[in-house]
Amino acid sequence: MVYEEYVAWSKNYETGIPLIDTQHKKLLVLTNQLYTACLAGRETATEFFLVAVHEFVDYVQEHFSAEEELMAQSGYSRLAEHKAKHDEFANKLLSETQEMKAGKPMVPLTFLHYLRDWILSHIAIDDMDFVYHSKVLKN
Ligand SMILES: [Fe+2]
């Protein structure tokens, strides 16, 4: 299957924290993988999409834990608020995935747009807030 690029990494998303940047890049790769699944034929798409969604959800959870650990270690004052946003997104993904598995009709591209918009704005606003505060603390 040809890998399609739906979201591209940009310097603007760079936090300068190697672990976070590597994981964010992988999140975009997985989002592109989901997009590729959307473009596949109808039968293949549903099956491939479910597998890709699973991989995505697992990785999102792994990434959120790593990020929260880092924030806790740095004494980030908005950790609780940040974690609440992570939890809300992860819970939404989990419930959507359950519904998909149960056969609820869904529009993969709409779901994908939601993922993309959430991830990009979360990186640009919330994760960058952490970066800003870490820098302020260091200086
Ligand atoms: Fe985050």
PDB file of C-alpha atoms and ligand atoms in Angstrom:
ATOM      1  CA  MET A   1       0.000   0.000   0.000  1.00  0.00           C
ATOM      2  CA  VAL A   2       1.342   3.413  -0.910  1.00  0.00           C
ATOM      3  CA  TYR A   3       2.030   5.562   2.101  1.00  0.00           C
ATOM      4  CA  GLU A   4       0.273   8.908   1.778  1.00  0.00           C
ATOM      5  CA  GLU A   5       1.288  12.054   3.582  1.00  0.00           C
ATOM      6  CA  TYR A   6      -1.657  13.799   5.175  1.00  0.00           C
ATOM      7  CA  VAL A   7       0.128  15.785   7.849  1.00  0.00           C
ATOM      8  CA  ALA A   8       3.700  16.927   7.491  1.00  0.00           C
ATOM      9  CA  TRP A   9       6.136  17.657  10.276  1.00  0.00           C
ATOM     10  CA  SER A  10       7.168  21.266  10.560  1.00  0.00           C
ATOM     11  CA  LYS A  11       9.843  23.084  12.525  1.00  0.00           C
ATOM     12  CA  ASN A  12       7.016  24.990  14.204  1.00  0.00           C
ATOM     13  CA  TYR A  13       6.056  21.854  16.114  1.00  0.00           C
ATOM     14  CA  GLU A  14       9.546  21.329  17.490  1.00  0.00           C
ATOM     15  CA  THR A  15       9.715  21.492  21.274  1.00  0.00           C
ATOM     16  CA  GLY A  16      13.490  21.009  21.382  1.00  0.00           C
ATOM     17  CA  ILE A  17      12.985  18.096  23.783  1.00  0.00           C
ATOM     18  CA  PRO A  18      14.302  15.099  21.811  1.00  0.00           C
ATOM     19  CA  LEU A  19      12.043  12.452  23.373  1.00  0.00           C
ATOM     20  CA  ILE A  20       8.901  14.518  22.828  1.00  0.00           C
ATOM     21  CA  ASP A  21       9.808  15.520  19.281  1.00  0.00           C
ATOM     22  CA  THR A  22      10.546  11.914  18.314  1.00  0.00           C
ATOM     23  CA  GLN A  23       7.213  10.780  19.730  1.00  0.00           C
ATOM     24  CA  HIS A  24       5.280  13.628  18.117  1.00  0.00           C
ATOM     25  CA  LYS A  25       6.840  12.745  14.756  1.00  0.00           C
ATOM     26  CA  LYS A  26       5.752   9.151  15.211  1.00  0.00           C
ATOM     27  CA  LEU A  27       2.214  10.310  16.027  1.00  0.00           C
ATOM     28  CA  LEU A  28       2.145  12.099  12.690  1.00  0.00           C
ATOM     29  CA  VAL A  29       3.465   8.982  10.930  1.00  0.00           C
ATOM     30  CA  LEU A  30       0.652   6.960  12.516  1.00  0.00           C
ATOM     31  CA  THR A  31      -1.883   9.622  11.491  1.00  0.00           C
ATOM     32  CA  ASN A  32      -0.624   9.339   7.924  1.00  0.00           C
ATOM     33  CA  GLN A  33      -0.929   5.585   8.178  1.00  0.00           C
ATOM     34  CA  LEU A  34      -4.587   6.033   9.139  1.00  0.00           C
ATOM     35  CA  TYR A  35      -5.051   8.313   6.175  1.00  0.00           C
ATOM     36  CA  THR A  36      -3.572   5.647   3.909  1.00  0.00           C
ATOM     37  CA  ALA A  37      -6.099   3.225   5.388  1.00  0.00           C
ATOM     38  CA  CYS A  38      -8.915   5.640   4.558  1.00  0.00           C
ATOM     39  CA  LEU A  39      -7.877   5.681   0.939  1.00  0.00           C
ATOM     40  CA  ALA A  40      -7.888   1.918   0.599  1.00  0.00           C
ATOM     41  CA  GLY A  41     -10.857   0.092  -0.910  1.00  0.00           C
ATOM     42  CA  ARG A  42     -13.934  -0.082   1.296  1.00  0.00           C
ATOM     43  CA  GLU A  43     -13.409  -3.627   2.659  1.00  0.00           C
ATOM     44  CA  THR A  44      -9.688  -3.252   3.211  1.00  0.00           C
ATOM     45  CA  ALA A  45     -10.166   0.212   4.628  1.00  0.00           C
ATOM     46  CA  THR A  46     -12.391  -0.859   7.525  1.00  0.00           C
ATOM     47  CA  GLU A  47     -10.120  -3.724   8.526  1.00  0.00           C
ATOM     48  CA  PHE A  48      -6.884  -1.809   8.059  1.00  0.00           C
ATOM     49  CA  PHE A  49      -8.351   1.250   9.704  1.00  0.00           C
ATOM     50  CA  LEU A  50      -9.249  -0.667  12.855  1.00  0.00           C
ATOM     51  CA  VAL A  51      -5.740  -2.096  13.120  1.00  0.00           C
ATOM     52  CA  ALA A  52      -4.216   1.326  12.506  1.00  0.00           C
ATOM     53  CA  VAL A  53      -6.566   2.953  15.050  1.00  0.00           C
ATOM     54  CA  HIS A  54      -5.457   0.451  17.668  1.00  0.00           C
ATOM     55  CA  GLU A  55      -1.822   1.138  17.007  1.00  0.00           C
ATOM     56  CA  PHE A  56      -2.539   4.858  17.168  1.00  0.00           C
ATOM     57  CA  VAL A  57      -4.428   4.682  20.474  1.00  0.00           C
ATOM     58  CA  ASP A  58      -1.715   2.525  22.091  1.00  0.00           C
ATOM     59  CA  TYR A  59       0.964   4.921  21.005  1.00  0.00           C
ATOM     60  CA  VAL A  60      -0.977   7.999  22.117  1.00  0.00           C
ATOM     61  CA  GLN A  61      -1.251   6.516  25.608  1.00  0.00           C
ATOM     62  CA  GLU A  62       2.438   5.620  25.692  1.00  0.00           C
ATOM     63  CA  HIS A  63       3.343   9.119  24.564  1.00  0.00           C
ATOM     64  CA  PHE A  64       1.046  10.870  27.052  1.00  0.00           C
ATOM     65  CA  SER A  65       2.533   8.879  29.943  1.00  0.00           C
ATOM     66  CA  ALA A  66       6.080   9.748  28.881  1.00  0.00           C
ATOM     67  CA  GLU A  67       5.191  13.412  28.508  1.00  0.00           C
ATOM     68  CA  GLU A  68       3.414  13.583  31.861  1.00  0.00           C
ATOM     69  CA  GLU A  69       6.368  11.915  33.570  1.00  0.00           C
ATOM     70  CA  LEU A  70       8.697  14.505  32.132  1.00  0.00           C
ATOM     71  CA  MET A  71       6.370  17.299  33.216  1.00  0.00           C
ATOM     72  CA  ALA A  72       6.157  15.876  36.730  1.00  0.00           C
ATOM     73  CA  GLN A  73       9.947  15.663  36.952  1.00  0.00           C
ATOM     74  CA  SER A  74      10.245  19.275  35.854  1.00  0.00           C
ATOM     75  CA  GLY A  75       7.657  20.420  38.382  1.00  0.00           C
ATOM     76  CA  TYR A  76       5.394  21.820  35.659  1.00  0.00           C
ATOM     77  CA  SER A  77       2.658  23.768  37.428  1.00  0.00           C
ATOM     78  CA  ARG A  78      -0.035  23.066  34.811  1.00  0.00           C
ATOM     79  CA  LEU A  79       0.433  19.315  34.781  1.00  0.00           C
ATOM     80  CA  ALA A  80      -3.048  18.536  36.160  1.00  0.00           C
ATOM     81  CA  GLU A  81      -4.693  20.717  33.525  1.00  0.00           C
ATOM     82  CA  HIS A  82      -2.515  19.216  30.798  1.00  0.00           C
ATOM     83  CA  LYS A  83      -3.173  15.673  31.962  1.00  0.00           C
ATOM     84  CA  ALA A  84      -6.925  16.351  31.927  1.00  0.00           C
ATOM     85  CA  LYS A  85      -6.662  17.276  28.238  1.00  0.00           C
ATOM     86  CA  HIS A  86      -4.698  14.092  27.506  1.00  0.00           C
ATOM     87  CA  ASP A  87      -7.263  11.999  29.395  1.00  0.00           C
ATOM     88  CA  GLU A  88     -10.195  13.571  27.606  1.00  0.00           C
ATOM     89  CA  PHE A  89      -8.648  12.913  24.198  1.00  0.00           C
ATOM     90  CA  ALA A  90      -7.582   9.345  25.091  1.00  0.00           C
ATOM     91  CA  ASN A  91     -11.069   8.568  26.445  1.00  0.00           C
ATOM     92  CA  LYS A  92     -12.707   9.916  23.317  1.00  0.00           C
ATOM     93  CA  LEU A  93     -10.400   7.782  21.167  1.00  0.00           C
ATOM     94  CA  LEU A  94     -11.158   4.704  23.234  1.00  0.00           C
ATOM     95  CA  SER A  95     -14.916   5.166  23.089  1.00  0.00           C
ATOM     96  CA  GLU A  96     -14.858   5.906  19.348  1.00  0.00           C
ATOM     97  CA  THR A  97     -12.755   2.792  18.782  1.00  0.00           C
ATOM     98  CA  GLN A  98     -15.209   0.685  20.791  1.00  0.00           C
ATOM     99  CA  GLU A  99     -18.085   2.010  18.724  1.00  0.00           C
ATOM    100  CA  MET A 100     -16.227   1.351  15.476  1.00  0.00           C
ATOM    101  CA  LYS A 101     -15.552  -2.214  16.556  1.00  0.00           C
ATOM    102  CA  ALA A 102     -19.219  -2.621  17.400  1.00  0.00           C
ATOM    103  CA  GLY A 103     -19.981  -1.693  13.796  1.00  0.00           C
ATOM    104  CA  LYS A 104     -21.295   1.833  14.295  1.00  0.00           C
ATOM    105  CA  PRO A 105     -21.266   3.658  10.957  1.00  0.00           C
ATOM    106  CA  MET A 106     -18.578   6.299  10.897  1.00  0.00           C
ATOM    107  CA  VAL A 107     -16.797   8.548   8.468  1.00  0.00           C
ATOM    108  CA  PRO A 108     -13.070   7.739   8.733  1.00  0.00           C
ATOM    109  CA  LEU A 109     -11.997  11.039   7.209  1.00  0.00           C
ATOM    110  CA  THR A 110     -14.023  13.057   9.723  1.00  0.00           C
ATOM    111  CA  PHE A 111     -12.427  11.090  12.547  1.00  0.00           C
ATOM    112  CA  LEU A 112      -9.014  11.684  11.001  1.00  0.00           C
ATOM    113  CA  HIS A 113      -9.561  15.434  10.683  1.00  0.00           C
ATOM    114  CA  TYR A 114     -10.444  15.502  14.359  1.00  0.00           C
ATOM    115  CA  LEU A 115      -7.238  13.611  15.271  1.00  0.00           C
ATOM    116  CA  ARG A 116      -5.085  15.844  13.152  1.00  0.00           C
ATOM    117  CA  ASP A 117      -6.586  19.080  14.465  1.00  0.00           C
ATOM    118  CA  TRP A 118      -6.389  17.954  18.071  1.00  0.00           C
ATOM    119  CA  ILE A 119      -2.771  16.799  17.838  1.00  0.00           C
ATOM    120  CA  LEU A 120      -1.497  19.843  15.998  1.00  0.00           C
ATOM    121  CA  SER A 121      -3.234  22.383  18.197  1.00  0.00           C
ATOM    122  CA  HIS A 122      -2.263  20.473  21.348  1.00  0.00           C
ATOM    123  CA  ILE A 123       1.398  20.525  20.320  1.00  0.00           C
ATOM    124  CA  ALA A 124       1.303  24.154  19.262  1.00  0.00           C
ATOM    125  CA  ILE A 125      -0.506  25.451  22.337  1.00  0.00           C
ATOM    126  CA  ASP A 126      -0.315  23.053  25.276  1.00  0.00           C
ATOM    127  CA  ASP A 127       2.998  21.293  24.743  1.00  0.00           C
ATOM    128  CA  MET A 128       4.651  24.581  23.830  1.00  0.00           C
ATOM    129  CA  ASP A 129       3.383  26.050  27.072  1.00  0.00           C
ATOM    130  CA  PHE A 130       5.377  23.393  28.905  1.00  0.00           C
ATOM    131  CA  VAL A 131       8.444  24.184  26.794  1.00  0.00           C
ATOM    132  CA  TYR A 132       8.059  27.873  27.580  1.00  0.00           C
ATOM    133  CA  HIS A 133       7.764  27.228  31.302  1.00  0.00           C
ATOM    134  CA  SER A 134      10.743  24.842  31.322  1.00  0.00           C
ATOM    135  CA  LYS A 135      12.858  27.506  29.644  1.00  0.00           C
ATOM    136  CA  VAL A 136      11.702  30.178  32.071  1.00  0.00           C
ATOM    137  CA  LEU A 137      12.587  27.912  34.999  1.00  0.00           C
ATOM    138  CA  LYS A 138      16.047  27.168  33.592  1.00  0.00           C
ATOM    139  CA  ASN A 139      16.935  30.821  33.045  1.00  0.00           C
TER     140      ASN A 139
HETATM  141 FE    FE B   1       0.724  16.942  25.631  1.00  0.00          FE
END
